[in-house]
Amino acid sequence: MRRAYFKNNWVAAALVAPQLLIIFVFFYWPTAQALYWAFTLEQPWGGGNEWVGLDNFRSIVEDEHYWNSVGVSIVFALCATALSMGMALTLALAADRQLRGYRAYRVGMIWPYAVAAPAVGLAFRFIFNPSAGLMSHLNAIWPGVWDPILDGNHALAMVIVAGAWKQVAYNFIFFLAGLQSIPRSLVEATAMDGAGVLRRMIDLQLPLLAPTVFFLLVINITDSFTDSFGIVDTMTAGGPARATDLMVFKIYEDGFRGLDYSGAAAQSIILMLLVMVLTFFQFRYVERRIHYS
Amino acid sequence: MKLSTIAAAAGILALSGGAASAEPIKFEYWYGLSGHLGSVVQKTCERFNASQDAFEIVCVGQEGYAQAVQNTIAAFRAGKHPTIVQAYDAGTADLMMSGEFYPVQKMMADYKIAIDWKNYFPGIANYYASSKGELFSMPFNSSTAVMYYNIDQLKAAGVSEPPATWEGFEASLKKLKAGGQACPFAYAPSSWVDLEQFSMAHNVPIASNNNGYDGLDSKLLFNTTLHVKHMENLKRWKDEGLLQIRTSQGGLNARDSFAQGECSYYFGSIASHATVNAVAKKGLHWDVAMLPVYKGVERHNTVVGGASLWVLSKKSDDEYRGAAAYLAFLATPESERFWSENTGYIPVTRTGFKKLMDEGFYSAPPYKGREVAIESLTYTEPGPLTRGIRLGGFIQIRKEWMNEIETAFAGKKTVQAALDTAVERGNAALAKFARLYKGKALP
Amino acid sequence: MIERTPALNLLTHAVLLSGLLILLVPLYLTFVAATQTLQQINQIPPSLLPGDQLLSNLVEAWTRSDFGQKFLNTMILAAGVVVGKIAIAAITAFGIVFFNHRLRMLVFWLIFITLMLPLEVRIVPTYAVAANVLSPFQTILDVTGVSWLVGQLSGIELALEWNLLNSYTGLILPLVATATGTFLYRQFFLTIPDELVEAAQMDGAGPLRFLWEVLIPLSRTNIAALATIMFVYSWNQYLWPLLIITDPSYGVVAVELSRLVPDSNTTGGGIPNWHLAMAGTLIVMIPPVLVVVAMQRWFVRGLINTDK
């Protein structure tokens, strides 16, 4: 644990004040209002509201489709994170070897991060289109094997792949930076001790990469809960039959398209609590095992 | 000498002062159409600004009807809303119940602009009118559902006329399939076509209280009407390979499948008429016809989709004046012609339509066939069940219908069970809406 | 890096190449779509080979959307967010990590929680705040009776108003409020050894000098990574600008791009100008790609040079 601190706590207060001020005005104040709606029946155009206490929560929790969306969100978060982090780590380890053409690979891998969401959705539609895309060739051989229009699992797989795709570039940047920050001298010393590539990965690189892994894990999981709206909106609109009805999508659909502000607010509270619990667990149990220096 | 010079100077000053103060009064209009349609809306704004200099309309596209309504609500709550907003059918119930709008019929009367309200097609006007017939919002882009069919493919299968009944439609599907057509019918489940337009044409109710017009305590009824049989037929046709499901999410939607000549039929809005024209494969011979009805059922009028223009409350007198001028401008025959030429939408007034007919607008491609939509809208005078739909939470209801139908088509439930669930969940949405506006009545 | 066995090299290349292909296929399809005509792009099956319409599509997309002004606006937005984010996140993380006061963890969690509620969900009240940024303070003053007091004493009625709609400030400030940067800096600052801090203290350096002379130079690579990410993020921002900008001269590229994308939600028919939409995507993609390419060279090189 850290022992060396600076003493002047007023300086600390001044340092954190700007960010706190901004998040108070632009996050906490509006959020408080939005969350207040969760306990009332709010008319969209602002004509008035009626206090209903926990009624909104009760009707959400009793709704089986809500639990469906919670389940779908968890599956999505875990799969997309595992897929994108796994792939990014593999690619970063390979790129770190700095073979010929390494720079080109590095640039190419980072490109997807710069692409805007509508383009991602369209491009993946072309790939996954069961009757006309790349996957249609599979369907020509085994008809009906790929059917995201009616088969919920296929649709979810499609959304997971699209979501992971965008994240791979982001994770790759951080993994590569983390790997490259391990001093060469250390790596060479380990190699001279007779450790092979795999051994070095397990004993040296991964442990030193742990803070980065933790950071990315938290960000990836949080983002897959909160940032995945665009992908679902352009690709599946929550269907078929709610198979890709992520919580954040459901909130937006019910609340803002459907003009049910109270229900959306209640769902938002639950979403926030869920993400908080998940993050708390990660901090408590995973961060413990990371050595920072 | 001096006095007259001063007087002359004062006169000039007064005139120039007057000219300087004739700054056009600005007001905002937020619309939901996007893409090509959005750019045509922008053009109507430019035409209005060019036609006079007392007012200047600032038109802002909002990328979708839902987005337009949402953003307007956000702005309204902060007091920064536009004067006019283009709101779609499903989004009107909340607006209506909030009362935060200036009924257009009243506004035009207040600002002494003469509009012949009887000139509007009843099938269109009634959707946007109070229970007493006073128009709340200005009809603008109206469309209705029609059947698109491929003339050549039908002929090749021995079908010389587009079917007028569903039984005839099924027979034609079988003939097409027998003749080797892999996709006789490109189908995309749509509550607007399969439930709403269908129920109107067959004069069966979607909900009690005359589809919600008579009160907030309405209950959905579509799991007990002819609609059930229709959905069961569609499911059966899917299982028999007589139709293929083509949605945007799956890549090529129904309209584009039809336009590429892959499928012989598709059902959609007349507003897609221009689109199909633009993207159709070369040499595609196609046309539109009215929706079929079941044998033995008397055909009734269908209703509009699209959106209308609402004038919101809490704006200044000047802005209302400008809004009235813009809406009056849109109601002129020239504007209607401009709109009909550049988009697939149909004119909303009788005189507008008649003028186009007389000019031979509809006698040649690419506009030929759109008059079918008017015929469908005016087949009969709107009755209590074919006036339109006035239900709260309608967006949720449509979503429930869609989810359940997808489940049924995936074979996980029977159609009846699916519709029963949709009705049950839809009724919950209706009850919530009624509770939300407790104590208020439908205007 | 150390071994140069051919087998391992081959494996490495294979992994990298297949990864690259997987990542770039969607981009290739975007490119192909941008080169086709309206007819070609709606064909079944879609052609996988590029057409010849690239230049005309690009020109059409550019003129239709008036990208010139929008590019400038988005540049200002992105630059503002990057600078603001880096500065604020650095000083906040510093304040959390290097001082030992009891509220430390609370402050960190307060900031971190802002990641957990997406903007889509709180957009309506956030708009009300943007319309009058001082409204929270106005309400607080009203509720605590201060404004009444001021009114009694001096006769001045307090009506604070600062409208951020249709302004660069309104675009930038809410985006600066997120927690990613602070979290990133915190992780990095936690790896700074105590010895460095003690050495600085023994030299008589106060916290601010330590921050400026020691920490910031060490953080170069993190700054580069954060700058890249924030630039791309704010460049592609769509939802917030759509809501608060109604004056076209303040428009941003992502909103303009979505105007090109055909709308499949209306009951009517828009012409599916996917070829223009994809051409627009290519145009819009250029600055972030350039930034990414430039920055990644810099921050990785910087990393290699610092040996801890």
PDB file of N, CA, C and O in Angstrom, chain B residues 226-279:
ATOM      1  N   LEU B 226     -61.634 -11.038 -37.137  1.00  0.00           N
ATOM      2  CA  LEU B 226     -61.156 -11.651 -38.366  1.00  0.00           C
ATOM      3  C   LEU B 226     -59.632 -11.609 -38.452  1.00  0.00           C
ATOM      4  O   LEU B 226     -59.007 -12.405 -39.162  1.00  0.00           O
ATOM      5  N   HIS B 227     -59.053 -10.705 -37.709  1.00  0.00           N
ATOM      6  CA  HIS B 227     -57.593 -10.545 -37.728  1.00  0.00           C
ATOM      7  C   HIS B 227     -56.891 -11.842 -37.359  1.00  0.00           C
ATOM      8  O   HIS B 227     -55.850 -12.186 -37.930  1.00  0.00           O
ATOM      9  N   VAL B 228     -57.501 -12.587 -36.433  1.00  0.00           N
ATOM     10  CA  VAL B 228     -56.873 -13.847 -36.001  1.00  0.00           C
ATOM     11  C   VAL B 228     -56.769 -14.795 -37.180  1.00  0.00           C
ATOM     12  O   VAL B 228     -55.724 -15.386 -37.455  1.00  0.00           O
ATOM     13  N   LYS B 229     -57.904 -14.933 -37.897  1.00  0.00           N
ATOM     14  CA  LYS B 229     -57.910 -15.849 -39.045  1.00  0.00           C
ATOM     15  C   LYS B 229     -56.867 -15.401 -40.070  1.00  0.00           C
ATOM     16  O   LYS B 229     -56.148 -16.207 -40.654  1.00  0.00           O
ATOM     17  N   HIS B 230     -56.760 -14.084 -40.245  1.00  0.00           N
ATOM     18  CA  HIS B 230     -55.814 -13.575 -41.229  1.00  0.00           C
ATOM     19  C   HIS B 230     -54.383 -13.926 -40.857  1.00  0.00           C
ATOM     20  O   HIS B 230     -53.591 -14.390 -41.691  1.00  0.00           O
ATOM     21  N   MET B 231     -54.046 -13.724 -39.580  1.00  0.00           N
ATOM     22  CA  MET B 231     -52.675 -14.042 -39.156  1.00  0.00           C
ATOM     23  C   MET B 231     -52.419 -15.535 -39.244  1.00  0.00           C
ATOM     24  O   MET B 231     -51.317 -15.964 -39.584  1.00  0.00           O
ATOM     25  N   GLU B 232     -53.445 -16.313 -38.940  1.00  0.00           N
ATOM     26  CA  GLU B 232     -53.256 -17.763 -39.056  1.00  0.00           C
ATOM     27  C   GLU B 232     -53.005 -18.150 -40.506  1.00  0.00           C
ATOM     28  O   GLU B 232     -52.176 -19.009 -40.803  1.00  0.00           O
ATOM     29  N   ASN B 233     -53.722 -17.484 -41.415  1.00  0.00           N
ATOM     30  CA  ASN B 233     -53.473 -17.754 -42.835  1.00  0.00           C
ATOM     31  C   ASN B 233     -52.049 -17.402 -43.218  1.00  0.00           C
ATOM     32  O   ASN B 233     -51.363 -18.153 -43.912  1.00  0.00           O
ATOM     33  N   LEU B 234     -51.592 -16.245 -42.759  1.00  0.00           N
ATOM     34  CA  LEU B 234     -50.223 -15.820 -43.100  1.00  0.00           C
ATOM     35  C   LEU B 234     -49.206 -16.833 -42.585  1.00  0.00           C
ATOM     36  O   LEU B 234     -48.257 -17.191 -43.284  1.00  0.00           O
ATOM     37  N   LYS B 235     -49.457 -17.305 -41.359  1.00  0.00           N
ATOM     38  CA  LYS B 235     -48.521 -18.288 -40.802  1.00  0.00           C
ATOM     39  C   LYS B 235     -48.537 -19.548 -41.642  1.00  0.00           C
ATOM     40  O   LYS B 235     -47.503 -20.145 -41.934  1.00  0.00           O
ATOM     41  N   ARG B 236     -49.744 -19.954 -42.054  1.00  0.00           N
ATOM     42  CA  ARG B 236     -49.857 -21.171 -42.851  1.00  0.00           C
ATOM     43  C   ARG B 236     -49.128 -20.978 -44.174  1.00  0.00           C
ATOM     44  O   ARG B 236     -48.417 -21.865 -44.646  1.00  0.00           O
ATOM     45  N   TRP B 237     -49.262 -19.807 -44.771  1.00  0.00           N
ATOM     46  CA  TRP B 237     -48.585 -19.559 -46.038  1.00  0.00           C
ATOM     47  C   TRP B 237     -47.080 -19.607 -45.871  1.00  0.00           C
ATOM     48  O   TRP B 237     -46.365 -20.080 -46.753  1.00  0.00           O
ATOM     49  N   LYS B 238     -46.622 -19.163 -44.720  1.00  0.00           N
ATOM     50  CA  LYS B 238     -45.173 -19.227 -44.482  1.00  0.00           C
ATOM     51  C   LYS B 238     -44.745 -20.689 -44.406  1.00  0.00           C
ATOM     52  O   LYS B 238     -43.771 -21.101 -45.020  1.00  0.00           O
ATOM     53  N   ASP B 239     -45.518 -21.467 -43.642  1.00  0.00           N
ATOM     54  CA  ASP B 239     -45.149 -22.873 -43.485  1.00  0.00           C
ATOM     55  C   ASP B 239     -45.204 -23.606 -44.803  1.00  0.00           C
ATOM     56  O   ASP B 239     -44.457 -24.550 -45.036  1.00  0.00           O
ATOM     57  N   GLU B 240     -46.110 -23.176 -45.692  1.00  0.00           N
ATOM     58  CA  GLU B 240     -46.233 -23.861 -46.985  1.00  0.00           C
ATOM     59  C   GLU B 240     -45.292 -23.285 -48.021  1.00  0.00           C
ATOM     60  O   GLU B 240     -45.319 -23.685 -49.180  1.00  0.00           O
ATOM     61  N   GLY B 241     -44.479 -22.314 -47.624  1.00  0.00           N
ATOM     62  CA  GLY B 241     -43.517 -21.752 -48.576  1.00  0.00           C
ATOM     63  C   GLY B 241     -44.130 -20.779 -49.555  1.00  0.00           C
ATOM     64  O   GLY B 241     -43.514 -20.438 -50.565  1.00  0.00           O
ATOM     65  N   LEU B 242     -45.371 -20.344 -49.281  1.00  0.00           N
ATOM     66  CA  LEU B 242     -46.012 -19.418 -50.209  1.00  0.00           C
ATOM     67  C   LEU B 242     -45.555 -17.980 -49.973  1.00  0.00           C
ATOM     68  O   LEU B 242     -45.808 -17.099 -50.774  1.00  0.00           O
ATOM     69  N   LEU B 243     -44.913 -17.727 -48.844  1.00  0.00           N
ATOM     70  CA  LEU B 243     -44.353 -16.398 -48.617  1.00  0.00           C
ATOM     71  C   LEU B 243     -43.000 -16.540 -47.943  1.00  0.00           C
ATOM     72  O   LEU B 243     -42.688 -17.584 -47.372  1.00  0.00           O
ATOM     73  N   GLN B 244     -42.172 -15.484 -48.075  1.00  0.00           N
ATOM     74  CA  GLN B 244     -40.895 -15.465 -47.373  1.00  0.00           C
ATOM     75  C   GLN B 244     -40.837 -14.198 -46.550  1.00  0.00           C
ATOM     76  O   GLN B 244     -41.282 -13.146 -46.984  1.00  0.00           O
ATOM     77  N   ILE B 245     -40.241 -14.334 -45.374  1.00  0.00           N
ATOM     78  CA  ILE B 245     -40.149 -13.169 -44.516  1.00  0.00           C
ATOM     79  C   ILE B 245     -38.929 -12.341 -44.920  1.00  0.00           C
ATOM     80  O   ILE B 245     -37.822 -12.863 -44.990  1.00  0.00           O
ATOM     81  N   ARG B 246     -39.161 -11.105 -45.230  1.00  0.00           N
ATOM     82  CA  ARG B 246     -38.063 -10.232 -45.650  1.00  0.00           C
ATOM     83  C   ARG B 246     -38.121  -8.950 -44.829  1.00  0.00           C
ATOM     84  O   ARG B 246     -39.006  -8.137 -44.996  1.00  0.00           O
ATOM     85  N   THR B 247     -37.181  -8.794 -43.912  1.00  0.00           N
ATOM     86  CA  THR B 247     -37.194  -7.573 -43.108  1.00  0.00           C
ATOM     87  C   THR B 247     -35.874  -6.845 -43.256  1.00  0.00           C
ATOM     88  O   THR B 247     -34.882  -7.430 -43.656  1.00  0.00           O
ATOM     89  N   SER B 248     -35.857  -5.583 -42.888  1.00  0.00           N
ATOM     90  CA  SER B 248     -34.615  -4.800 -42.966  1.00  0.00           C
ATOM     91  C   SER B 248     -33.545  -5.426 -42.101  1.00  0.00           C
ATOM     92  O   SER B 248     -32.383  -5.440 -42.456  1.00  0.00           O
ATOM     93  N   GLN B 249     -33.969  -5.928 -40.936  1.00  0.00           N
ATOM     94  CA  GLN B 249     -32.980  -6.518 -40.051  1.00  0.00           C
ATOM     95  C   GLN B 249     -32.333  -7.724 -40.697  1.00  0.00           C
ATOM     96  O   GLN B 249     -31.205  -8.063 -40.404  1.00  0.00           O
ATOM     97  N   GLY B 250     -33.077  -8.376 -41.581  1.00  0.00           N
ATOM     98  CA  GLY B 250     -32.494  -9.547 -42.225  1.00  0.00           C
ATOM     99  C   GLY B 250     -31.684  -9.184 -43.444  1.00  0.00           C
ATOM    100  O   GLY B 250     -31.114 -10.032 -44.092  1.00  0.00           O
ATOM    101  N   GLY B 251     -31.621  -7.896 -43.778  1.00  0.00           N
ATOM    102  CA  GLY B 251     -30.814  -7.511 -44.924  1.00  0.00           C
ATOM    103  C   GLY B 251     -31.651  -6.847 -45.985  1.00  0.00           C
ATOM    104  O   GLY B 251     -31.713  -5.634 -46.075  1.00  0.00           O
ATOM    105  N   LEU B 252     -32.304  -7.619 -46.797  1.00  0.00           N
ATOM    106  CA  LEU B 252     -33.084  -7.031 -47.880  1.00  0.00           C
ATOM    107  C   LEU B 252     -34.537  -7.037 -47.437  1.00  0.00           C
ATOM    108  O   LEU B 252     -35.120  -8.079 -47.201  1.00  0.00           O
ATOM    109  N   ASN B 253     -35.110  -5.835 -47.333  1.00  0.00           N
ATOM    110  CA  ASN B 253     -36.474  -5.817 -46.826  1.00  0.00           C
ATOM    111  C   ASN B 253     -37.470  -6.145 -47.934  1.00  0.00           C
ATOM    112  O   ASN B 253     -37.110  -6.363 -49.090  1.00  0.00           O
ATOM    113  N   ALA B 254     -38.737  -6.164 -47.558  1.00  0.00           N
ATOM    114  CA  ALA B 254     -39.769  -6.628 -48.491  1.00  0.00           C
ATOM    115  C   ALA B 254     -39.827  -5.740 -49.727  1.00  0.00           C
ATOM    116  O   ALA B 254     -39.916  -6.235 -50.858  1.00  0.00           O
ATOM    117  N   ARG B 255     -39.739  -4.430 -49.485  1.00  0.00           N
ATOM    118  CA  ARG B 255     -39.857  -3.524 -50.626  1.00  0.00           C
ATOM    119  C   ARG B 255     -38.736  -3.755 -51.622  1.00  0.00           C
ATOM    120  O   ARG B 255     -38.957  -3.819 -52.832  1.00  0.00           O
ATOM    121  N   ASP B 256     -37.518  -3.876 -51.129  1.00  0.00           N
ATOM    122  CA  ASP B 256     -36.393  -4.055 -52.041  1.00  0.00           C
ATOM    123  C   ASP B 256     -36.413  -5.433 -52.684  1.00  0.00           C
ATOM    124  O   ASP B 256     -35.994  -5.580 -53.829  1.00  0.00           O
ATOM    125  N   SER B 257     -36.907  -6.435 -51.946  1.00  0.00           N
ATOM    126  CA  SER B 257     -37.021  -7.757 -52.568  1.00  0.00           C
ATOM    127  C   SER B 257     -37.962  -7.688 -53.749  1.00  0.00           C
ATOM    128  O   SER B 257     -37.722  -8.275 -54.802  1.00  0.00           O
ATOM    129  N   PHE B 258     -39.057  -6.939 -53.564  1.00  0.00           N
ATOM    130  CA  PHE B 258     -40.020  -6.783 -54.649  1.00  0.00           C
ATOM    131  C   PHE B 258     -39.383  -5.998 -55.795  1.00  0.00           C
ATOM    132  O   PHE B 258     -39.495  -6.381 -56.962  1.00  0.00           O
ATOM    133  N   ALA B 259     -38.699  -4.921 -55.457  1.00  0.00           N
ATOM    134  CA  ALA B 259     -38.145  -4.042 -56.490  1.00  0.00           C
ATOM    135  C   ALA B 259     -37.066  -4.745 -57.313  1.00  0.00           C
ATOM    136  O   ALA B 259     -36.833  -4.393 -58.464  1.00  0.00           O
ATOM    137  N   GLN B 260     -36.435  -5.718 -56.732  1.00  0.00           N
ATOM    138  CA  GLN B 260     -35.420  -6.453 -57.468  1.00  0.00           C
ATOM    139  C   GLN B 260     -36.004  -7.599 -58.250  1.00  0.00           C
ATOM    140  O   GLN B 260     -35.270  -8.369 -58.871  1.00  0.00           O
ATOM    141  N   GLY B 261     -37.334  -7.741 -58.187  1.00  0.00           N
ATOM    142  CA  GLY B 261     -37.963  -8.809 -58.951  1.00  0.00           C
ATOM    143  C   GLY B 261     -37.842 -10.173 -58.313  1.00  0.00           C
ATOM    144  O   GLY B 261     -38.165 -11.187 -58.910  1.00  0.00           O
ATOM    145  N   GLU B 262     -37.383 -10.184 -57.044  1.00  0.00           N
ATOM    146  CA  GLU B 262     -37.244 -11.480 -56.363  1.00  0.00           C
ATOM    147  C   GLU B 262     -38.594 -12.053 -56.002  1.00  0.00           C
ATOM    148  O   GLU B 262     -38.810 -13.259 -56.045  1.00  0.00           O
ATOM    149  N   CYS B 263     -39.477 -11.162 -55.543  1.00  0.00           N
ATOM    150  CA  CYS B 263     -40.779 -11.615 -55.057  1.00  0.00           C
ATOM    151  C   CYS B 263     -41.875 -10.914 -55.845  1.00  0.00           C
ATOM    152  O   CYS B 263     -41.681  -9.804 -56.338  1.00  0.00           O
ATOM    153  N   SER B 264     -43.021 -11.574 -55.908  1.00  0.00           N
ATOM    154  CA  SER B 264     -44.064 -11.045 -56.784  1.00  0.00           C
ATOM    155  C   SER B 264     -45.015 -10.082 -56.108  1.00  0.00           C
ATOM    156  O   SER B 264     -45.655  -9.290 -56.762  1.00  0.00           O
ATOM    157  N   TYR B 265     -45.161 -10.195 -54.796  1.00  0.00           N
ATOM    158  CA  TYR B 265     -46.079  -9.304 -54.083  1.00  0.00           C
ATOM    159  C   TYR B 265     -45.368  -8.696 -52.901  1.00  0.00           C
ATOM    160  O   TYR B 265     -44.498  -9.313 -52.289  1.00  0.00           O
ATOM    161  N   TYR B 266     -45.794  -7.507 -52.551  1.00  0.00           N
ATOM    162  CA  TYR B 266     -45.478  -7.028 -51.212  1.00  0.00           C
ATOM    163  C   TYR B 266     -46.508  -5.978 -50.847  1.00  0.00           C
ATOM    164  O   TYR B 266     -47.123  -5.362 -51.729  1.00  0.00           O
ATOM    165  N   PHE B 267     -46.725  -5.810 -49.540  1.00  0.00           N
ATOM    166  CA  PHE B 267     -47.706  -4.844 -49.062  1.00  0.00           C
ATOM    167  C   PHE B 267     -46.978  -3.719 -48.364  1.00  0.00           C
ATOM    168  O   PHE B 267     -46.141  -3.954 -47.491  1.00  0.00           O
ATOM    169  N   GLY B 268     -47.306  -2.501 -48.729  1.00  0.00           N
ATOM    170  CA  GLY B 268     -46.623  -1.397 -48.084  1.00  0.00           C
ATOM    171  C   GLY B 268     -47.367  -0.105 -48.312  1.00  0.00           C
ATOM    172  O   GLY B 268     -48.439  -0.065 -48.907  1.00  0.00           O
ATOM    173  N   SER B 269     -46.734   0.955 -47.848  1.00  0.00           N
ATOM    174  CA  SER B 269     -47.351   2.267 -47.962  1.00  0.00           C
ATOM    175  C   SER B 269     -47.240   2.769 -49.397  1.00  0.00           C
ATOM    176  O   SER B 269     -46.270   2.484 -50.098  1.00  0.00           O
ATOM    177  N   ILE B 270     -48.203   3.547 -49.807  1.00  0.00           N
ATOM    178  CA  ILE B 270     -48.151   4.144 -51.140  1.00  0.00           C
ATOM    179  C   ILE B 270     -46.957   5.094 -51.231  1.00  0.00           C
ATOM    180  O   ILE B 270     -46.464   5.380 -52.323  1.00  0.00           O
ATOM    181  N   ALA B 271     -46.488   5.543 -50.080  1.00  0.00           N
ATOM    182  CA  ALA B 271     -45.352   6.469 -50.087  1.00  0.00           C
ATOM    183  C   ALA B 271     -44.100   5.816 -50.652  1.00  0.00           C
ATOM    184  O   ALA B 271     -43.190   6.498 -51.097  1.00  0.00           O
ATOM    185  N   SER B 272     -44.081   4.482 -50.667  1.00  0.00           N
ATOM    186  CA  SER B 272     -42.921   3.799 -51.238  1.00  0.00           C
ATOM    187  C   SER B 272     -42.976   3.746 -52.751  1.00  0.00           C
ATOM    188  O   SER B 272     -42.060   3.227 -53.382  1.00  0.00           O
ATOM    189  N   HIS B 273     -44.063   4.240 -53.312  1.00  0.00           N
ATOM    190  CA  HIS B 273     -44.230   4.160 -54.763  1.00  0.00           C
ATOM    191  C   HIS B 273     -43.038   4.803 -55.472  1.00  0.00           C
ATOM    192  O   HIS B 273     -42.484   4.250 -56.421  1.00  0.00           O
ATOM    193  N   ALA B 274     -42.636   5.982 -55.000  1.00  0.00           N
ATOM    194  CA  ALA B 274     -41.515   6.677 -55.648  1.00  0.00           C
ATOM    195  C   ALA B 274     -40.219   5.911 -55.431  1.00  0.00           C
ATOM    196  O   ALA B 274     -39.365   5.841 -56.312  1.00  0.00           O
ATOM    197  N   THR B 275     -40.103   5.330 -54.245  1.00  0.00           N
ATOM    198  CA  THR B 275     -38.875   4.582 -53.939  1.00  0.00           C
ATOM    199  C   THR B 275     -38.741   3.376 -54.858  1.00  0.00           C
ATOM    200  O   THR B 275     -37.668   3.106 -55.398  1.00  0.00           O
ATOM    201  N   VAL B 276     -39.841   2.625 -54.990  1.00  0.00           N
ATOM    202  CA  VAL B 276     -39.781   1.438 -55.839  1.00  0.00           C
ATOM    203  C   VAL B 276     -39.402   1.844 -57.253  1.00  0.00           C
ATOM    204  O   VAL B 276     -38.589   1.199 -57.909  1.00  0.00           O
ATOM    205  N   ASN B 277     -39.973   2.935 -57.704  1.00  0.00           N
ATOM    206  CA  ASN B 277     -39.618   3.458 -59.021  1.00  0.00           C
ATOM    207  C   ASN B 277     -38.126   3.677 -59.151  1.00  0.00           C
ATOM    208  O   ASN B 277     -37.519   3.343 -60.156  1.00  0.00           O
ATOM    209  N   ALA B 278     -37.564   4.268 -58.112  1.00  0.00           N
ATOM    210  CA  ALA B 278     -36.151   4.637 -58.193  1.00  0.00           C
ATOM    211  C   ALA B 278     -35.232   3.429 -58.139  1.00  0.00           C
ATOM    212  O   ALA B 278     -34.184   3.417 -58.770  1.00  0.00           O
ATOM    213  N   VAL B 279     -35.606   2.417 -57.371  1.00  0.00           N
ATOM    214  CA  VAL B 279     -34.662   1.309 -57.191  1.00  0.00           C
ATOM    215  C   VAL B 279     -35.034   0.060 -57.969  1.00  0.00           C
ATOM    216  O   VAL B 279     -34.336  -0.946 -57.911  1.00  0.00           O
TER     217      VAL B 279
END
